[in-house]
Coordinates of C-alpha atoms and ligand atoms in Angstrom, one line a residue:
M537 CA 29.6 2.9 -9.7
P538 CA 27.0 4.4 -7.4
S539 CA 26.3 3.0 -3.9
F540 CA 22.9 1.7 -3.1
E541 CA 21.7 5.0 -1.6
E542 CA 23.2 7.1 -4.4
A543 CA 21.5 4.9 -7.1
R544 CA 18.1 5.1 -5.3
A545 CA 18.5 8.9 -4.9
L546 CA 19.4 9.3 -8.5
I547 CA 16.4 7.3 -9.6
L548 CA 14.0 9.1 -7.3
A549 CA 15.3 12.5 -8.5
S550 CA 14.7 11.4 -12.1
V551 CA 11.0 10.7 -11.8
A552 CA 8.0 12.8 -10.9
P553 CA 4.3 12.2 -10.0
L554 CA 2.1 11.6 -13.0
E555 CA -0.8 13.7 -13.9
I556 CA -3.9 14.1 -11.7
E557 CA -7.2 12.6 -12.8
R558 CA -10.6 12.4 -11.4
V559 CA -11.7 8.8 -10.7
A560 CA -15.0 7.3 -9.5
L561 CA -14.8 6.2 -5.9
G562 CA -15.0 2.5 -7.0
E563 CA -11.7 2.9 -8.8
A564 CA -9.9 5.1 -6.2
D565 CA -8.6 2.5 -3.7
G566 CA -4.8 2.0 -3.9
R567 CA -4.3 5.4 -5.5
V568 CA -2.9 8.6 -3.9
L569 CA -5.3 11.5 -3.1
A570 CA -4.2 14.6 -5.1
E571 CA -6.4 17.1 -3.3
S572 CA -6.9 17.9 0.4
L573 CA -10.4 16.6 1.0
D574 CA -12.3 19.1 3.3
A575 CA -15.4 18.0 5.0
P576 CA -18.4 19.6 3.2
F577 CA -20.5 19.2 6.4
D578 CA -20.3 18.0 10.0
L579 CA -19.9 14.3 10.4
P580 CA -22.2 13.1 11.9
S581 CA -24.5 15.7 10.5
A582 CA -26.7 15.6 13.6
D583 CA -26.6 14.4 17.2
N584 CA -27.8 10.8 17.1
S585 CA -28.1 7.7 19.2
A586 CA -25.1 5.4 19.6
M587 CA -27.3 2.6 20.9
D588 CA -30.7 1.0 20.6
G589 CA -32.5 2.3 23.7
Y590 CA -34.4 5.3 25.0
A591 CA -33.8 9.0 24.4
V592 CA -34.2 10.8 27.7
R593 CA -33.6 14.0 29.6
S594 CA -30.6 13.3 31.9
A595 CA -32.1 15.7 34.5
D596 CA -35.1 13.3 34.9
C597 CA -32.8 10.4 35.5
R598 CA -30.6 11.3 38.5
T599 CA -31.9 8.4 40.6
S600 CA -34.0 5.2 39.9
T601 CA -37.3 6.2 38.5
S602 CA -39.9 5.4 35.8
L603 CA -40.6 7.3 32.5
D604 CA -43.5 7.3 30.1
V605 CA -42.6 6.1 26.6
T606 CA -44.2 8.6 24.1
G607 CA -42.7 7.7 20.7
F608 CA -40.5 5.5 18.6
L609 CA -37.6 6.7 16.4
P610 CA -36.1 4.0 14.1
A611 CA -33.0 5.1 12.1
G612 CA -34.0 6.9 9.0
N613 CA -37.2 8.3 10.6
V614 CA -37.7 11.9 9.5
Q615 CA -40.3 13.0 12.0
T616 CA -39.3 15.4 14.7
L617 CA -40.4 14.3 18.1
H618 CA -40.1 16.0 21.5
V619 CA -39.1 14.5 24.8
G620 CA -41.0 16.3 27.6
A621 CA -40.4 16.0 31.4
R622 CA -40.3 12.4 32.7
Q623 CA -40.8 11.1 29.1
A624 CA -38.6 8.8 27.0
I625 CA -38.7 8.0 23.3
R626 CA -37.6 4.6 22.1
I627 CA -34.7 5.1 19.6
M628 CA -32.6 3.0 17.3
T629 CA -28.9 3.3 16.7
G630 CA -28.1 6.2 14.3
A631 CA -31.5 7.9 14.6
P632 CA -31.3 11.7 15.3
L633 CA -31.8 12.6 18.9
P634 CA -35.3 14.0 19.5
D635 CA -35.8 17.6 20.7
G636 CA -35.4 17.9 24.5
A637 CA -33.4 14.7 24.9
D638 CA -29.7 14.9 25.9
A639 CA -28.9 11.2 26.6
V640 CA -29.7 7.6 25.6
I641 CA -30.2 4.7 28.0
P642 CA -29.3 1.4 26.2
L643 CA -32.0 -1.3 26.1
E644 CA -29.9 -3.6 28.2
D645 CA -29.8 -1.0 31.0
I646 CA -33.6 -0.8 31.3
L647 CA -34.8 -2.4 34.5
A648 CA -38.4 -2.9 33.7
H649 CA -40.8 -2.3 30.9
A650 CA -44.5 -2.2 31.1
G651 CA -46.7 -2.0 28.0
N652 CA -45.9 -2.4 24.3
E653 CA -42.3 -3.9 23.9
T654 CA -41.5 -2.8 20.4
A655 CA -43.2 0.6 19.8
S656 CA -44.2 3.6 21.8
G657 CA -46.3 3.4 24.8
G658 CA -46.0 2.0 28.3
T659 CA -43.4 2.9 30.9
I660 CA -39.8 2.0 31.6
G661 CA -38.0 1.7 34.9
I662 CA -34.4 2.9 35.0
A663 CA -31.6 2.8 37.6
G664 CA -30.0 6.3 37.2
P665 CA -28.0 8.4 37.2
V666 CA -27.6 9.0 33.5
A667 CA -24.9 11.5 32.5
P668 CA -25.7 14.2 30.0
G669 CA -24.5 13.1 26.5
A670 CA -24.4 9.4 27.5
H671 CA -24.6 7.2 24.4
V672 CA -25.0 10.2 22.1
R673 CA -22.9 10.8 19.1
R674 CA -22.4 14.5 18.8
R675 CA -22.8 16.4 15.6
G676 CA -19.3 16.9 14.1
E677 CA -17.5 14.8 16.7
D678 CA -16.0 12.6 13.9
V679 CA -15.1 15.4 11.4
R680 CA -16.0 19.1 11.6
A681 CA -17.3 20.9 8.5
R682 CA -14.7 22.7 6.4
T683 CA -11.7 21.0 8.3
C684 CA -9.4 18.6 6.4
A685 CA -10.9 15.1 6.4
I686 CA -8.1 13.4 4.4
P687 CA -4.8 15.3 3.5
A688 CA -3.5 15.4 -0.1
G689 CA -0.9 12.6 -0.5
A690 CA -2.8 10.1 1.5
L691 CA -3.1 6.6 0.2
I692 CA -6.7 5.8 -0.4
R693 CA -7.5 2.6 1.5
P694 CA -10.9 1.1 2.6
P695 CA -11.3 3.6 5.5
E696 CA -10.6 6.6 3.2
I697 CA -13.2 5.2 0.8
A698 CA -15.7 5.0 3.7
L699 CA -15.0 8.6 4.7
I700 CA -15.3 9.9 1.2
A701 CA -18.5 8.1 0.6
A702 CA -19.8 9.3 4.0
F703 CA -19.6 12.8 2.6
G704 CA -21.7 11.6 -0.4
L705 CA -18.9 12.1 -2.9
T706 CA -18.7 9.8 -5.9
A707 CA -15.3 10.8 -7.4
V708 CA -12.0 12.2 -6.2
E709 CA -8.8 13.7 -7.6
T710 CA -6.0 11.2 -7.6
Y711 CA -2.7 10.7 -9.3
R712 CA -2.7 8.4 -12.3
R713 CA -1.3 4.9 -11.8
P714 CA 1.9 4.3 -13.7
R715 CA 1.8 1.9 -16.6
V716 CA 4.9 -0.3 -16.7
A717 CA 6.1 -2.1 -19.8
I718 CA 8.0 -5.3 -19.0
L719 CA 10.4 -7.0 -21.4
S720 CA 12.1 -10.3 -20.8
T721 CA 15.2 -10.8 -23.0
G722 CA 17.3 -13.8 -23.9
D723 CA 17.6 -16.6 -26.4
E724 CA 17.2 -19.2 -23.7
L725 CA 13.7 -18.2 -22.7
A726 CA 10.6 -20.1 -23.4
A727 CA 7.0 -19.0 -22.7
P728 CA 5.3 -21.0 -19.9
G729 CA 2.7 -23.3 -21.5
G730 CA 5.0 -24.1 -24.4
P731 CA 7.7 -26.8 -24.8
L732 CA 11.0 -26.4 -22.9
G733 CA 13.9 -27.2 -25.1
H734 CA 17.3 -28.4 -23.9
G735 CA 19.1 -25.5 -22.2
S736 CA 16.0 -23.4 -22.1
V737 CA 14.3 -21.9 -19.0
Y738 CA 10.8 -20.7 -18.8
D739 CA 10.4 -16.9 -18.6
S740 CA 9.5 -16.3 -15.0
N741 CA 10.5 -12.6 -14.9
S742 CA 7.6 -11.4 -17.1
F743 CA 5.1 -12.9 -14.7
A744 CA 6.9 -12.2 -11.4
L745 CA 7.6 -8.6 -12.3
A746 CA 4.0 -8.1 -13.5
A747 CA 2.9 -9.3 -10.1
A748 CA 5.4 -7.0 -8.4
V749 CA 4.2 -4.0 -10.5
R750 CA 0.6 -4.7 -9.4
E751 CA 1.7 -5.1 -5.8
A752 CA 3.3 -1.6 -6.1
G753 CA 0.0 -0.1 -7.2
A754 CA 0.9 0.2 -10.9
I755 CA -0.3 -1.4 -14.1
P756 CA 1.8 -4.0 -15.9
H757 CA 2.0 -4.4 -19.6
S758 CA 4.0 -7.4 -20.7
L759 CA 5.9 -7.0 -24.0
G760 CA 6.7 -10.7 -23.9
I761 CA 10.2 -12.1 -24.8
A762 CA 12.8 -10.5 -27.0
R763 CA 15.4 -12.8 -28.5
D764 CA 19.1 -11.7 -28.2
D765 CA 18.7 -10.0 -31.6
R766 CA 19.4 -6.3 -32.3
V767 CA 16.2 -5.6 -34.3
A768 CA 13.8 -7.5 -32.0
L769 CA 15.2 -5.8 -28.9
R770 CA 15.1 -2.4 -30.5
D771 CA 11.5 -2.8 -31.6
K772 CA 10.3 -4.1 -28.3
I773 CA 12.1 -1.4 -26.3
A774 CA 10.8 1.3 -28.6
E775 CA 7.3 -0.1 -28.2
G776 CA 7.7 0.0 -24.4
L777 CA 8.9 3.5 -24.4
R778 CA 5.9 4.6 -26.5
I779 CA 3.1 2.9 -24.6
A780 CA 4.2 3.0 -21.0
D781 CA 5.3 5.5 -18.3
C782 CA 8.2 3.2 -17.3
L783 CA 10.1 0.4 -19.0
V784 CA 11.6 -2.6 -17.1
T785 CA 13.8 -5.0 -19.0
T786 CA 15.5 -8.1 -17.6
A787 CA 18.7 -9.8 -18.5
G788 CA 21.2 -8.9 -21.2
V789 CA 23.1 -6.2 -19.2
S790 CA 25.8 -8.1 -17.5
G791 CA 28.5 -7.5 -20.1
G792 CA 28.4 -10.9 -21.8
D793 CA 28.9 -11.0 -25.6
R794 CA 25.2 -11.4 -26.3
D795 CA 24.1 -8.7 -23.9
L796 CA 22.6 -6.4 -26.5
V797 CA 20.2 -4.5 -24.3
R798 CA 22.8 -1.8 -23.7
E799 CA 23.3 -1.3 -27.4
A800 CA 19.6 -1.2 -28.1
L801 CA 18.9 1.4 -25.4
S802 CA 21.6 3.8 -26.6
S803 CA 20.5 3.4 -30.2
L804 CA 17.0 4.7 -29.0
G805 CA 18.5 7.7 -27.3
V806 CA 18.1 6.4 -23.7
R807 CA 20.4 8.5 -21.5
Q808 CA 22.0 6.2 -19.1
L809 CA 22.6 7.3 -15.5
F810 CA 24.4 4.2 -14.4
W811 CA 25.1 0.6 -15.5
K812 CA 26.0 -1.1 -12.2
I813 CA 25.4 -0.6 -8.5
D814 CA 27.6 -1.7 -5.6
I815 CA 25.1 -4.2 -4.3
K816 CA 24.5 -8.0 -4.2
P817 CA 22.4 -9.5 -5.5
G818 CA 21.6 -7.2 -8.4
G819 CA 24.9 -5.6 -9.2
P820 CA 24.3 -5.4 -13.0
T821 CA 21.3 -3.1 -12.6
A822 CA 21.2 -0.2 -15.0
F823 CA 19.0 2.9 -15.1
G824 CA 18.4 5.6 -17.8
I825 CA 15.8 8.0 -19.1
G826 CA 14.3 7.6 -22.6
L827 CA 11.5 9.9 -23.9
G828 CA 11.5 11.4 -20.4
K829 CA 10.6 8.0 -19.0
P830 CA 12.5 5.8 -16.5
V831 CA 14.1 2.7 -18.0
F832 CA 15.3 0.0 -15.6
S833 CA 17.5 -2.8 -16.9
L834 CA 17.4 -5.4 -14.3
P835 CA 19.5 -8.6 -14.1
G836 CA 18.0 -11.7 -15.6
N837 CA 18.2 -13.8 -12.5
P838 CA 14.7 -14.0 -11.1
V839 CA 15.9 -13.3 -7.5
S840 CA 18.1 -10.4 -8.6
G841 CA 15.2 -9.0 -10.7
L842 CA 12.7 -9.1 -7.8
V843 CA 15.1 -7.8 -5.2
T844 CA 16.2 -4.9 -7.4
F845 CA 12.6 -4.2 -8.3
E846 CA 11.7 -3.9 -4.6
E847 CA 14.6 -1.7 -3.8
F848 CA 14.7 0.6 -6.9
V849 CA 11.7 0.2 -9.2
R850 CA 9.1 0.1 -6.5
P851 CA 10.1 3.4 -4.9
A852 CA 10.1 5.1 -8.4
L853 CA 6.7 3.7 -9.2
R854 CA 5.4 4.9 -5.8
K855 CA 6.7 8.4 -6.4
M856 CA 5.2 8.5 -9.9
A857 CA 1.9 7.4 -8.3
G858 CA 2.0 10.4 -6.1
H859 CA 3.2 8.9 -2.8
P860 CA 5.0 11.7 -0.8
A861 CA 7.3 9.1 0.9
P862 CA 7.9 6.5 -1.8
I863 CA 10.6 4.5 0.0
K864 CA 9.2 1.7 2.1
P865 CA 10.0 2.3 5.8
P866 CA 12.3 -0.5 7.0
V867 CA 11.5 -2.3 10.3
K868 CA 14.3 -3.2 12.8
A869 CA 14.9 -6.9 13.3
F870 CA 17.6 -8.7 15.3
L871 CA 19.8 -11.0 13.2
A872 CA 19.3 -14.5 14.4
E873 CA 22.8 -15.6 13.2
T874 CA 26.1 -13.9 12.3
V875 CA 26.4 -13.0 8.6
H876 CA 29.6 -12.2 6.7
K877 CA 29.7 -10.3 3.4
K878 CA 32.0 -8.3 1.2
E879 CA 32.8 -5.0 3.0
E880 CA 32.5 -2.6 0.0
M881 CA 29.0 -3.5 -1.1
V882 CA 25.5 -3.5 0.3
R883 CA 24.1 -7.0 0.8
F884 CA 20.4 -7.8 0.4
L885 CA 19.8 -10.8 2.6
R886 CA 16.7 -12.9 2.1
V887 CA 15.4 -13.4 5.6
S888 CA 12.4 -15.1 7.3
I889 CA 11.0 -13.1 10.2
D890 CA 9.9 -14.4 13.6
S891 CA 8.2 -12.2 16.1
I892 CA 9.1 -13.3 19.6
D893 CA 7.5 -11.3 22.5
G894 CA 7.0 -8.3 20.2
A895 CA 10.6 -8.3 18.9
L896 CA 11.4 -9.2 15.3
F897 CA 14.2 -11.7 14.5
A898 CA 15.6 -12.1 11.0
R899 CA 17.1 -15.4 10.0
P900 CA 18.6 -16.0 6.5
S901 CA 15.9 -18.0 4.8
G902 CA 18.5 -20.4 3.3
D903 CA 21.2 -20.5 0.5
Q904 CA 21.8 -16.9 -0.6
K905 CA 23.2 -17.7 -4.0
T906 CA 21.4 -15.5 -6.6
A907 CA 20.1 -18.5 -8.5
I908 CA 18.3 -20.0 -5.5
L909 CA 14.7 -18.8 -5.9
G910 CA 13.3 -21.0 -3.1
T911 CA 15.1 -18.8 -0.6
L912 CA 13.1 -15.8 -1.8
V913 CA 9.9 -17.8 -1.7
R914 CA 10.6 -18.6 2.0
A915 CA 11.7 -15.1 2.8
D916 CA 9.5 -12.5 4.6
G917 CA 11.8 -9.7 4.0
I918 CA 15.1 -8.3 2.7
A919 CA 17.6 -7.4 5.4
I920 CA 19.8 -4.5 4.2
L921 CA 23.4 -4.9 5.3
P922 CA 25.2 -1.7 4.6
A923 CA 28.5 -1.2 3.0
G924 CA 31.6 -0.5 5.1
R925 CA 31.4 -3.6 7.2
S926 CA 32.0 -7.3 6.6
A927 CA 30.5 -9.0 9.6
F928 CA 27.1 -8.6 11.2
E929 CA 26.8 -10.3 14.5
A930 CA 23.9 -12.4 15.8
G931 CA 21.7 -10.2 18.0
E932 CA 22.6 -7.0 16.0
A933 CA 19.6 -4.9 14.9
V934 CA 19.4 -4.5 11.1
D935 CA 16.9 -2.8 8.7
V936 CA 14.5 -5.1 6.9
H937 CA 12.1 -4.3 4.1
L938 CA 9.2 -6.6 4.6
L939 CA 8.1 -8.2 1.4
Y940 CA 4.6 -8.0 0.0
P941 CA 3.0 -7.1 3.4
G942 CA -0.3 -6.8 1.6
C943 CA 0.0 -10.4 0.5
R944 CA 0.8 -11.8 4.0
S945 CA -1.9 -13.7 5.8
Ligands
AMP443 P1 21.7 -12.7 -17.7 O1 21.3 -11.5 -16.9 O2 21.3 -12.7 -19.1 O3 23.1 -13.1 -17.5 O4 20.9 -14.0 -17.0 C1 21.1 -14.4 -15.7 C2 20.3 -15.7 -15.4 O5 19.0 -15.4 -15.4 C3 20.5 -16.8 -16.5 O6 20.5 -18.0 -15.8 C4 19.2 -16.7 -17.3 O7 18.9 -17.9 -17.9 C5 18.2 -16.3 -16.3 N1 17.1 -15.5 -16.8 C6 17.2 -14.5 -17.7 N2 16.0 -14.1 -18.0 C7 15.1 -14.8 -17.4 C8 13.7 -14.8 -17.3 N3 13.0 -14.0 -18.0 N4 13.1 -15.8 -16.6 C9 13.8 -16.6 -15.9 N5 15.2 -16.7 -15.8 C10 15.8 -15.8 -16.6
MG444 MG1 21.6 -13.5 -21.0

């Protein structure tokens, strides 16, 4: 049976980034950039004003003085104006600096204004001195032409979108998002919205895992519920392998007599890399490759399903989506209370996190039995207590994977 780290390493070694496709900028966020994006021109493309004010020659403004206002440059104005000796041109934020000017005096620093307030004309009184380059955005000071603006492998977030659009580009090369087929299995499952018979439970895994797939940046495709029936299971699994890049099944792998997932997978030629991992919760987590695609068989318990998704499926999906570092970096948190566990296995502890004076404290969010879903609902993260020890003392620093940080308020 592999350890936590061995299982995750095996999984990551078995998957590769999907193909690269060009997508419109409006669909690029959340994807990984597959090309190094070099700046096609200097950004900003010209020296321009950082403030609403007056463009001046700093040499004229060493001491308090007055200047003649000879023109007006709103942003987007295309005319070329010239600032001569002892002159100023009224300028708006973003407008290119006129010829001759090397600084801008913000409106709020103007001491006195005589003449027309809004357009050219009149004179202004200023305090001085004004440093050369004051309130001027230099051409290329943001990004220089032909240098790397965004490296390949970067996650495209709103700021990257802004930068790409600032270069006038409308499409970029990105990795394709993985499509993930999700199959819930078990005779006891009922679809939400329908009646709940005695001994049945509603299928929460299909919905929870679809949400987790989306949170991971991938596209879920629910195959619905397969009964504990050889033919039904085989058909659904075959469909998942055909239509998706990755298949995730839940339940039916814990070795009970109706656990037919194992049989269905092998009948479809899925090559199994392992059936169990030395972890809790989530011990009966299996992984294989079918039609070259990763197949995860997660335990049926909703807590186990989500925890193993987070620790094993999510990194695989991130790698397939082109992320160069697909494992979520853990944060360090101090345990708020002593925790005991079985020495030989890794324990995933559902914890709530408090930040006190900048330090993070992890406290078990309640009953850690696998069937208690409320503890996961109240958790902010999963503390990873490594194998080889049975006691973790209050005050000890442990690794925590924060859960769904993009969904936190
Ligand atoms: P199993 O892995 O089949 O032994 O199932 C473990 C537990 O998870 C049982 O209590 C099942 O009823 C429950 N379970 C299995 N599948 C689901 C599902 N899709 N949604 C909610 N609970 C489930
Ligand atoms: Mg079952």
